[in-house]
Structure formats: structure tokens, C-alpha cells
DNA sequence: CGCGTCAACAAGCCTT
DNA sequence: AAGGCTTGTTGACGCG
């Protein structure tokens, strides 16, 4: 039999077939929030482990429920943020009466609440900052300047180069999601348009889409994994049941006189594929193979389009 | 662009 | 209530 004896083999089987199943078993939309029921409780990226267990907790949802944005910085955090970056488009900070408050330099009226702290220490951000700033300035007239970037760089030198993190507003997220639904990748024009619309730098939009794609894929993998686990369980049960049935048939066969025609009442019918079990009819006495193995019809849904291992 | 990873951050839980 | 710890989310980066 196609060994579904399984605990050992099923794992590797899952790994082997997951890729195929990804396209075949999709049940969620790419835009589903990560809080759906089959979510993984923990994905250990460092050890490439996925732990499956039910969970009710979802900080996604809870963050969705956030009033608006938590970008208000503590004084310490604020002080660590390169000034230019704060000035870039983190308008929430404007409520702060800290002397470092640069909000008066930055706000455009429609910037509601956020956002972009960029990594203070990250090379690319620094390297491209002036270029991108110019870009952004053209796009949305934000008050950005290379001067600010330079000041940021100076500030980084004193060691407080911690990566601060932007939180998108609900409006920004919604728009990005909407856009993602329409096309999961962006051409340069779309990227520009979106970044303009969102008051984000094109790079931020690009990164958001990259992350979104990756996480959608991960989510789908999780769902598929869950589905395959269920399939595996079902197959294991089925296999167990059929093995038992086979044993019973063998026992029955031994109890029957060798050439005596089997009364109809004693013919076992495979409950799944609804074929008569007729090893006695086939006459090959002692063969472990039953006629069930020739059944053409898989008796439960199989995502891999293979006939049931049991039949 | 995908992938792996880092790190900031929020929220929940627990202890004091 | 406050503070620490844990866990999940997500913006961002480097590499291939």
C-alpha cells in the first residue's frame, strides 16, 4: 500500500507537496488580514519552524482598533530619531511640545497622522536619502531637505542609531490594501502615484508591497499547511479503517470453504468506493491485494488529484 | 523581486 | 497601578 503509515512519512510528504497545493487549495484572499482562524501561532524564522496551534489573540486586530496612531514618541525615542526624518512626515509628533519639535516645518494640511521614521542606521536609507527627499519633495511638497538628512547623519554618529519605525495610518493602510487588491505588484508609475497619494516615499510603498506579498504568501502557506494536515489525518484514518477491513475480509475468507461461492450477504462492500470486495471472485487465494485497489474513483477529495491511496 | 532577518512597537499577561 | 516579560505584527534592510 502507499504507506500512509504515516507519522514519519507524512511530514516529508507535506513538505514535498506543499508547493503544488499552494495553487490548488487557495481559500483565502490575499488581502485577508492575518487574523484568520487558522493562523499560526508562531513562525520561527530563525529555526525555520512553523508551530501550529489555535489562537484567539490578534494584535493585528487590536492594532486595527487603535485610535489612530501610536506614533507619539516618548521623549527618549524622539530624541533618538534623526531630526530630518521626524521632519520628513511624522506629523503626529507635532503635538509634542518638545523643543525638538519640527512639526512646524513639515506639516501639510492633509497629513493626518504619521509617519515615516526611517532607519537611522540603515545604509540604504541614508545613501538614498537626499535623492529620495528630492523625489518626495517634487511629489508632495513636503518640507524635506538634504540639510535635514545631514543633521540626521550627524546625530547618528553619537551612537543612538536605533531604527525607528513608521506606523501607517488606517487611511494609508486601507489605500495600500485597496491598491494591493488591484495589483499585487507595482510599476514605477503606480508606485509614484501611490506614494504621492499616501505621502510616503516611493521606497516605502515598494517595501510595503514586498512585505505584503511575502506575508500573503506565508499566510497562504499556513492555510495550506493546515489543510494538508487535515488531509493527512483523514487519509490516516481512512487507511487505518481499510486495513482493519482488510483483516476482517481475510479472516472471513479463511473461514469460508475454498471454492464455495460467497453468499451475497457476506460480500463486503467498500463503503467508500462502493465496490464489492471480491478477492474470492478473483480467485487469487492468499493475495493481500483486494479488488479495492483497482477502484477507479477516489472516495474523498484529494488535493493532489491522485486516487486514494486506500483504493 | 523573493526571502530571510532585524528591530520597533503594541498588546496581553504576570508579578510585585 | 506600575513595571517587566512575552508574543505577534510590521516597516525596513541586505542578499541572491
GROMACS .gro file of C-alpha atoms (C1' of nucleotides) in nm:
model
  343
    1UNK     CA    1   0.000   0.000   0.000
    2UNK     CA    2   0.103   0.357  -0.045
    3UNK     CA    3   0.224   0.383   0.302
    4UNK     CA    4   0.016   0.616   0.489
    5UNK     CA    5   0.155   0.477   0.792
    6UNK     CA    6   0.237   0.792   0.848
    7UNK     CA    7   0.370   0.987   1.120
    8UNK     CA    8   0.713   0.982   0.978
    9UNK     CA    9   0.633   0.991   0.615
   10UNK     CA   10   0.357   1.240   0.629
   11UNK     CA   11   0.578   1.518   0.733
   12UNK     CA   12   0.809   1.483   0.446
   13UNK     CA   13   0.515   1.432   0.222
   14UNK     CA   14   0.372   1.757   0.331
   15UNK     CA   15   0.689   1.933   0.255
   16UNK     CA   16   0.712   1.781  -0.085
   17UNK     CA   17   0.365   1.859  -0.196
   18UNK     CA   18   0.304   2.186  -0.033
   19UNK     CA   19   0.425   2.377  -0.330
   20UNK     CA   20   0.176   2.208  -0.554
   21UNK     CA   21  -0.102   2.257  -0.316
   22UNK     CA   22  -0.042   2.624  -0.288
   23UNK     CA   23  -0.218   2.696  -0.605
   24UNK     CA   24  -0.473   2.428  -0.576
   25UNK     CA   25  -0.618   2.490  -0.241
   26UNK     CA   26  -0.636   2.858  -0.201
   27UNK     CA   27  -0.917   2.950   0.026
   28UNK     CA   28  -0.831   3.295   0.140
   29UNK     CA   29  -0.797   3.617  -0.040
   30UNK     CA   30  -0.464   3.783  -0.049
   31UNK     CA   31  -0.599   4.069   0.138
   32UNK     CA   32  -0.724   3.872   0.429
   33UNK     CA   33  -0.596   4.011   0.749
   34UNK     CA   34  -0.355   3.791   0.931
   35UNK     CA   35  -0.606   3.721   1.197
   36UNK     CA   36  -0.795   3.444   1.032
   37UNK     CA   37  -0.875   3.137   1.231
   38UNK     CA   38  -0.610   2.903   1.110
   39UNK     CA   39  -0.335   3.137   1.182
   40UNK     CA   40  -0.009   3.010   1.303
   41UNK     CA   41   0.063   3.098   1.649
   42UNK     CA   42   0.425   3.128   1.590
   43UNK     CA   43   0.656   3.118   1.299
   44UNK     CA   44   1.008   3.071   1.398
   45UNK     CA   45   1.202   3.231   1.126
   46UNK     CA   46   1.529   3.166   1.289
   47UNK     CA   47   1.486   2.794   1.302
   48UNK     CA   48   1.254   2.754   1.009
   49UNK     CA   49   0.991   2.603   1.226
   50UNK     CA   50   0.625   2.659   1.199
   51UNK     CA   51   0.426   2.590   1.507
   52UNK     CA   52   0.063   2.531   1.454
   53UNK     CA   53  -0.173   2.591   1.732
   54UNK     CA   54  -0.501   2.768   1.767
   55UNK     CA   55  -0.502   3.117   1.892
   56UNK     CA   56  -0.752   3.382   1.963
   57UNK     CA   57  -0.513   3.660   2.003
   58UNK     CA   58  -0.453   3.901   1.730
   59UNK     CA   59  -0.260   4.209   1.765
   60UNK     CA   60  -0.342   4.282   1.408
   61UNK     CA   61  -0.697   4.334   1.506
   62UNK     CA   62  -0.613   4.516   1.810
   63UNK     CA   63  -0.390   4.747   1.627
   64UNK     CA   64  -0.665   4.794   1.380
   65UNK     CA   65  -0.872   4.911   1.665
   66UNK     CA   66  -0.617   5.162   1.763
   67UNK     CA   67  -0.749   5.509   1.781
   68UNK     CA   68  -0.525   5.620   1.512
   69UNK     CA   69  -0.170   5.605   1.559
   70UNK     CA   70   0.074   5.542   1.816
   71UNK     CA   71   0.340   5.734   1.671
   72UNK     CA   72   0.361   5.968   1.955
   73UNK     CA   73   0.710   5.931   2.069
   74UNK     CA   74   0.839   5.916   2.410
   75UNK     CA   75   1.088   6.184   2.472
   76UNK     CA   76   1.372   5.934   2.466
   77UNK     CA   77   1.259   5.782   2.145
   78UNK     CA   78   1.206   6.113   1.995
   79UNK     CA   79   1.549   6.223   2.077
   80UNK     CA   80   1.688   5.922   1.906
   81UNK     CA   81   1.509   5.989   1.585
   82UNK     CA   82   1.703   6.178   1.330
   83UNK     CA   83   1.551   6.518   1.312
   84UNK     CA   84   1.527   6.520   0.942
   85UNK     CA   85   1.330   6.206   0.948
   86UNK     CA   86   1.093   6.337   1.202
   87UNK     CA   87   1.061   6.637   0.988
   88UNK     CA   88   1.001   6.421   0.693
   89UNK     CA   89   0.647   6.325   0.750
   90UNK     CA   90   0.593   6.225   1.102
   91UNK     CA   91   0.328   6.473   1.174
   92UNK     CA   92   0.195   6.311   1.482
   93UNK     CA   93   0.496   6.434   1.658
   94UNK     CA   94   0.373   6.779   1.606
   95UNK     CA   95   0.170   6.765   1.917
   96UNK     CA   96   0.480   6.732   2.118
   97UNK     CA   97   0.599   7.044   2.280
   98UNK     CA   98   0.947   6.923   2.280
   99UNK     CA   99   1.193   7.187   2.170
  100UNK     CA  100   1.296   6.947   1.901
  101UNK     CA  101   0.954   6.951   1.759
  102UNK     CA  102   0.996   7.015   1.394
  103UNK     CA  103   0.637   6.991   1.309
  104UNK     CA  104   0.608   7.347   1.212
  105UNK     CA  105   0.847   7.274   0.937
  106UNK     CA  106   0.672   6.981   0.799
  107UNK     CA  107   0.303   6.968   0.804
  108UNK     CA  108   0.097   6.974   0.501
  109UNK     CA  109  -0.266   7.009   0.587
  110UNK     CA  110  -0.376   6.669   0.477
  111UNK     CA  111  -0.115   6.475   0.662
  112UNK     CA  112  -0.322   6.339   0.930
  113UNK     CA  113  -0.107   6.138   1.142
  114UNK     CA  114   0.204   5.967   1.052
  115UNK     CA  115   0.481   5.860   0.976
  116UNK     CA  116   0.794   5.777   0.836
  117UNK     CA  117   1.072   5.722   1.060
  118UNK     CA  118   1.330   5.561   0.861
  119UNK     CA  119   1.605   5.363   0.996
  120UNK     CA  120   1.861   5.584   1.145
  121UNK     CA  121   2.126   5.330   1.092
  122UNK     CA  122   2.033   5.178   0.772
  123UNK     CA  123   2.273   5.230   0.498
  124UNK     CA  124   2.045   5.235   0.205
  125UNK     CA  125   1.812   5.482   0.360
  126UNK     CA  126   2.098   5.708   0.430
  127UNK     CA  127   2.259   5.664   0.099
  128UNK     CA  128   1.949   5.740  -0.091
  129UNK     CA  129   1.804   5.988   0.140
  130UNK     CA  130   1.888   6.303  -0.046
  131UNK     CA  131   1.783   6.159  -0.373
  132UNK     CA  132   1.462   6.035  -0.232
  133UNK     CA  133   1.398   6.350  -0.047
  134UNK     CA  134   1.417   6.545  -0.365
  135UNK     CA  135   1.187   6.297  -0.517
  136UNK     CA  136   0.942   6.325  -0.238
  137UNK     CA  137   0.959   6.697  -0.242
  138UNK     CA  138   0.863   6.704  -0.601
  139UNK     CA  139   0.583   6.475  -0.529
  140UNK     CA  140   0.412   6.622  -0.236
  141UNK     CA  141   0.578   6.942  -0.147
  142UNK     CA  142   0.679   6.819   0.188
  143UNK     CA  143   0.937   7.025   0.352
  144UNK     CA  144   1.225   6.794   0.324
  145UNK     CA  145   1.579   6.880   0.276
  146UNK     CA  146   1.915   6.727   0.246
  147UNK     CA  147   2.019   6.959   0.519
  148UNK     CA  148   1.792   6.768   0.747
  149UNK     CA  149   1.939   6.444   0.636
  150UNK     CA  150   2.282   6.569   0.705
  151UNK     CA  151   2.180   6.665   1.051
  152UNK     CA  152   2.040   6.321   1.095
  153UNK     CA  153   2.365   6.169   0.993
  154UNK     CA  154   2.545   6.380   1.242
  155UNK     CA  155   2.310   6.266   1.510
  156UNK     CA  156   2.362   5.905   1.421
  157UNK     CA  157   2.724   5.942   1.494
  158UNK     CA  158   2.660   5.975   1.860
  159UNK     CA  159   2.561   5.617   1.877
  160UNK     CA  160   2.189   5.644   1.916
  161UNK     CA  161   2.130   5.492   1.579
  162UNK     CA  162   1.826   5.291   1.661
  163UNK     CA  163   1.583   5.201   1.392
  164UNK     CA  164   1.262   5.383   1.446
  165UNK     CA  165   0.956   5.261   1.287
  166UNK     CA  166   0.678   5.415   1.096
  167UNK     CA  167   0.325   5.308   1.159
  168UNK     CA  168   0.094   5.368   0.873
  169UNK     CA  169  -0.235   5.533   0.941
  170UNK     CA  170  -0.552   5.341   0.885
  171UNK     CA  171  -0.615   5.550   0.580
  172UNK     CA  172  -0.275   5.474   0.438
  173UNK     CA  173  -0.310   5.106   0.512
  174UNK     CA  174  -0.653   5.097   0.359
  175UNK     CA  175  -0.535   5.263   0.045
  176UNK     CA  176  -0.239   5.033   0.017
  177UNK     CA  177  -0.460   4.732   0.072
  178UNK     CA  178  -0.701   4.854  -0.186
  179UNK     CA  179  -0.423   4.901  -0.428
  180UNK     CA  180  -0.279   4.562  -0.347
  181UNK     CA  181  -0.610   4.401  -0.425
  182UNK     CA  182  -0.599   4.551  -0.767
  183UNK     CA  183  -0.242   4.461  -0.841
  184UNK     CA  184   0.000   4.293  -0.612
  185UNK     CA  185   0.296   4.442  -0.789
  186UNK     CA  186   0.355   4.800  -0.884
  187UNK     CA  187   0.506   4.950  -1.188
  188UNK     CA  188   0.709   5.266  -1.135
  189UNK     CA  189   0.422   5.489  -1.233
  190UNK     CA  190   0.184   5.327  -0.994
  191UNK     CA  191   0.443   5.344  -0.724
  192UNK     CA  192   0.490   5.714  -0.777
  193UNK     CA  193   0.122   5.780  -0.781
  194UNK     CA  194   0.063   5.584  -0.467
  195UNK     CA  195   0.349   5.738  -0.283
  196UNK     CA  196   0.219   6.077  -0.374
  197UNK     CA  197  -0.127   5.990  -0.266
  198UNK     CA  198  -0.006   5.847   0.061
  199UNK     CA  199   0.260   6.100   0.136
  200UNK     CA  200   0.513   5.828   0.158
  201UNK     CA  201   0.835   5.785  -0.024
  202UNK     CA  202   0.825   5.551  -0.321
  203UNK     CA  203   1.067   5.326  -0.143
  204UNK     CA  204   0.825   5.289   0.144
  205UNK     CA  205   0.546   5.195  -0.088
  206UNK     CA  206   0.772   4.949  -0.259
  207UNK     CA  207   0.873   4.791   0.067
  208UNK     CA  208   0.516   4.774   0.182
  209UNK     CA  209   0.422   4.580  -0.128
  210UNK     CA  210   0.716   4.349  -0.091
  211UNK     CA  211   0.623   4.273   0.263
  212UNK     CA  212   0.261   4.236   0.176
  213UNK     CA  213   0.337   3.984  -0.094
  214UNK     CA  214   0.567   3.788   0.128
  215UNK     CA  215   0.320   3.779   0.414
  216UNK     CA  216   0.033   3.689   0.195
  217UNK     CA  217   0.234   3.402   0.070
  218UNK     CA  218   0.327   3.296   0.418
  219UNK     CA  219  -0.033   3.318   0.525
  220UNK     CA  220  -0.139   3.105   0.236
  221UNK     CA  221   0.130   2.855   0.317
  222UNK     CA  222  -0.003   2.835   0.667
  223UNK     CA  223  -0.354   2.778   0.546
  224UNK     CA  224  -0.236   2.515   0.304
  225UNK     CA  225  -0.031   2.351   0.570
  226UNK     CA  226  -0.332   2.331   0.793
  227UNK     CA  227  -0.536   2.191   0.511
  228UNK     CA  228  -0.275   1.931   0.431
  229UNK     CA  229  -0.255   1.828   0.791
  230UNK     CA  230  -0.625   1.764   0.784
  231UNK     CA  231  -0.592   1.570   0.463
  232UNK     CA  232  -0.320   1.366   0.616
  233UNK     CA  233  -0.530   1.291   0.919
  234UNK     CA  234  -0.819   1.191   0.702
  235UNK     CA  235  -0.601   0.964   0.495
  236UNK     CA  236  -0.451   0.811   0.801
  237UNK     CA  237  -0.792   0.736   0.942
  238UNK     CA  238  -0.906   0.601   0.612
  239UNK     CA  239  -0.603   0.383   0.585
  240UNK     CA  240  -0.649   0.251   0.934
  241UNK     CA  241  -1.008   0.173   0.865
  242UNK     CA  242  -0.928  -0.005   0.541
  243UNK     CA  243  -0.652  -0.206   0.699
  244UNK     CA  244  -0.897  -0.321   0.956
  245UNK     CA  245  -1.148  -0.404   0.692
  246UNK     CA  246  -0.887  -0.600   0.505
  247UNK     CA  247  -0.805  -0.800   0.809
  248UNK     CA  248  -1.167  -0.878   0.856
  249UNK     CA  249  -1.203  -0.987   0.499
  250UNK     CA  250  -0.902  -1.209   0.527
  251UNK     CA  251  -1.039  -1.365   0.837
  252UNK     CA  252  -1.368  -1.414   0.664
  253UNK     CA  253  -1.203  -1.571   0.369
  254UNK     CA  254  -1.016  -1.818   0.582
  255UNK     CA  255  -1.339  -1.912   0.746
  256UNK     CA  256  -1.505  -1.987   0.411
  257UNK     CA  257  -1.458  -2.317   0.227
  258UNK     CA  258  -1.218  -2.255  -0.055
  259UNK     CA  259  -1.446  -2.297  -0.357
  260UNK     CA  260  -1.773  -2.224  -0.203
  261UNK     CA  261  -1.941  -1.934  -0.375
  262UNK     CA  262  -1.968  -1.648  -0.139
  263UNK     CA  263  -2.323  -1.568  -0.044
  264UNK     CA  264  -2.421  -1.221  -0.144
  265UNK     CA  265  -2.487  -1.129   0.212
  266UNK     CA  266  -2.126  -1.189   0.303
  267UNK     CA  267  -1.979  -0.981   0.031
  268UNK     CA  268  -1.812  -0.685   0.182
  269UNK     CA  269  -1.862  -0.363   0.010
  270UNK     CA  270  -1.616  -0.088   0.027
  271UNK     CA  271  -1.816   0.185   0.189
  272UNK     CA  272  -1.613   0.446   0.020
  273UNK     CA  273  -1.595   0.348  -0.341
  274UNK     CA  274  -1.899   0.125  -0.327
  275UNK     CA  275  -1.740  -0.169  -0.498
  276UNK     CA  276  -1.776  -0.520  -0.387
  277UNK     CA  277  -1.482  -0.666  -0.219
  278UNK     CA  278  -1.433  -0.986  -0.414
  279UNK     CA  279  -1.093  -1.133  -0.362
  280UNK     CA  280  -1.259  -1.472  -0.365
  281UNK     CA  281  -1.402  -1.390  -0.703
  282UNK     CA  282  -1.063  -1.309  -0.836
  283UNK     CA  283  -0.954  -1.641  -0.715
  284UNK     CA  284  -0.601  -1.549  -0.620
  285UNK     CA  285  -0.611  -1.705  -0.284
  286UNK     CA  286  -0.383  -1.558  -0.022
  287UNK     CA  287  -0.302  -1.246  -0.212
  288UNK     CA  288  -0.300  -0.949   0.017
  289UNK     CA  289  -0.437  -0.742  -0.261
  290UNK     CA  290  -0.806  -0.679  -0.272
  291UNK     CA  291  -1.012  -0.567  -0.563
  292UNK     CA  292  -1.047  -0.234  -0.388
  293UNK     CA  293  -0.709  -0.139  -0.510
  294UNK     CA  294  -0.842  -0.119  -0.861
  295UNK     CA  295  -1.122   0.116  -0.787
  296UNK     CA  296  -1.113   0.400  -1.034
  297UNK     CA  297  -1.282   0.650  -0.816
  298UNK     CA  298  -1.115   0.830  -0.531
  299UNK     CA  299  -1.350   0.836  -0.243
  300UNK     CA  300  -1.270   1.164  -0.089
  301UNK     CA  301  -1.144   1.489  -0.206
  302UNK     CA  302  -0.781   1.473  -0.279
  303UNK     CA  303  -0.600   1.797  -0.339
  304UNK     CA  304  -0.331   1.627  -0.537
  305UNK     CA  305  -0.571   1.473  -0.780
  306UNK     CA  306  -0.434   1.131  -0.712
  307UNK     CA  307  -0.656   0.841  -0.645
  308UNK     CA  308  -0.697   0.750  -0.290
  309UNK     CA  309  -0.413   0.556  -0.151
  310UNK     CA  310  -0.667   0.335   0.010
  311UNK     CA  311  -0.844   0.245  -0.310
  312DC     C1'  312   1.161   4.067  -0.664
  313DG     C1'  313   1.158   3.693  -0.308
  314DC     C1'  314   1.346   3.569   0.101
  315DG     C1'  315   1.541   3.587   0.549
  316DT     C1'  316   1.617   3.875   0.901
  317DC     C1'  317   1.627   4.259   1.226
  318DA     C1'  318   1.419   4.565   1.524
  319DA     C1'  319   1.049   4.888   1.684
  320DC     C1'  320   0.635   4.868   1.870
  321DA     C1'  321   0.174   4.730   2.069
  322DA     C1'  322  -0.086   4.443   2.349
  323DG     C1'  323  -0.151   4.081   2.672
  324DC     C1'  324  -0.008   3.857   3.078
  325DC     C1'  325   0.216   3.820   3.514
  326DT     C1'  326   0.435   3.975   3.932
  327DT     C1'  327   0.506   4.300   4.290
  328DA     C1'  328  -0.128   5.071   3.913
  329DA     C1'  329   0.334   5.010   3.756
  330DG     C1'  330   0.683   4.766   3.555
  331DG     C1'  331   0.881   4.365   3.333
  332DC     C1'  332   0.832   3.990   3.019
  333DT     C1'  333   0.643   3.755   2.616
  334DT     C1'  334   0.444   3.735   2.182
  335DG     C1'  335   0.271   3.895   1.744
  336DT     C1'  336   0.289   4.249   1.387
  337DT     C1'  337   0.515   4.510   1.056
  338DG     C1'  338   0.841   4.857   0.846
  339DA     C1'  339   1.280   4.815   0.675
  340DC     C1'  340   1.713   4.626   0.506
  341DG     C1'  341   2.070   4.318   0.265
  342DC     C1'  342   2.149   3.943  -0.025
  343DG     C1'  343   2.097   3.643  -0.415
   0.00000   0.00000   0.00000
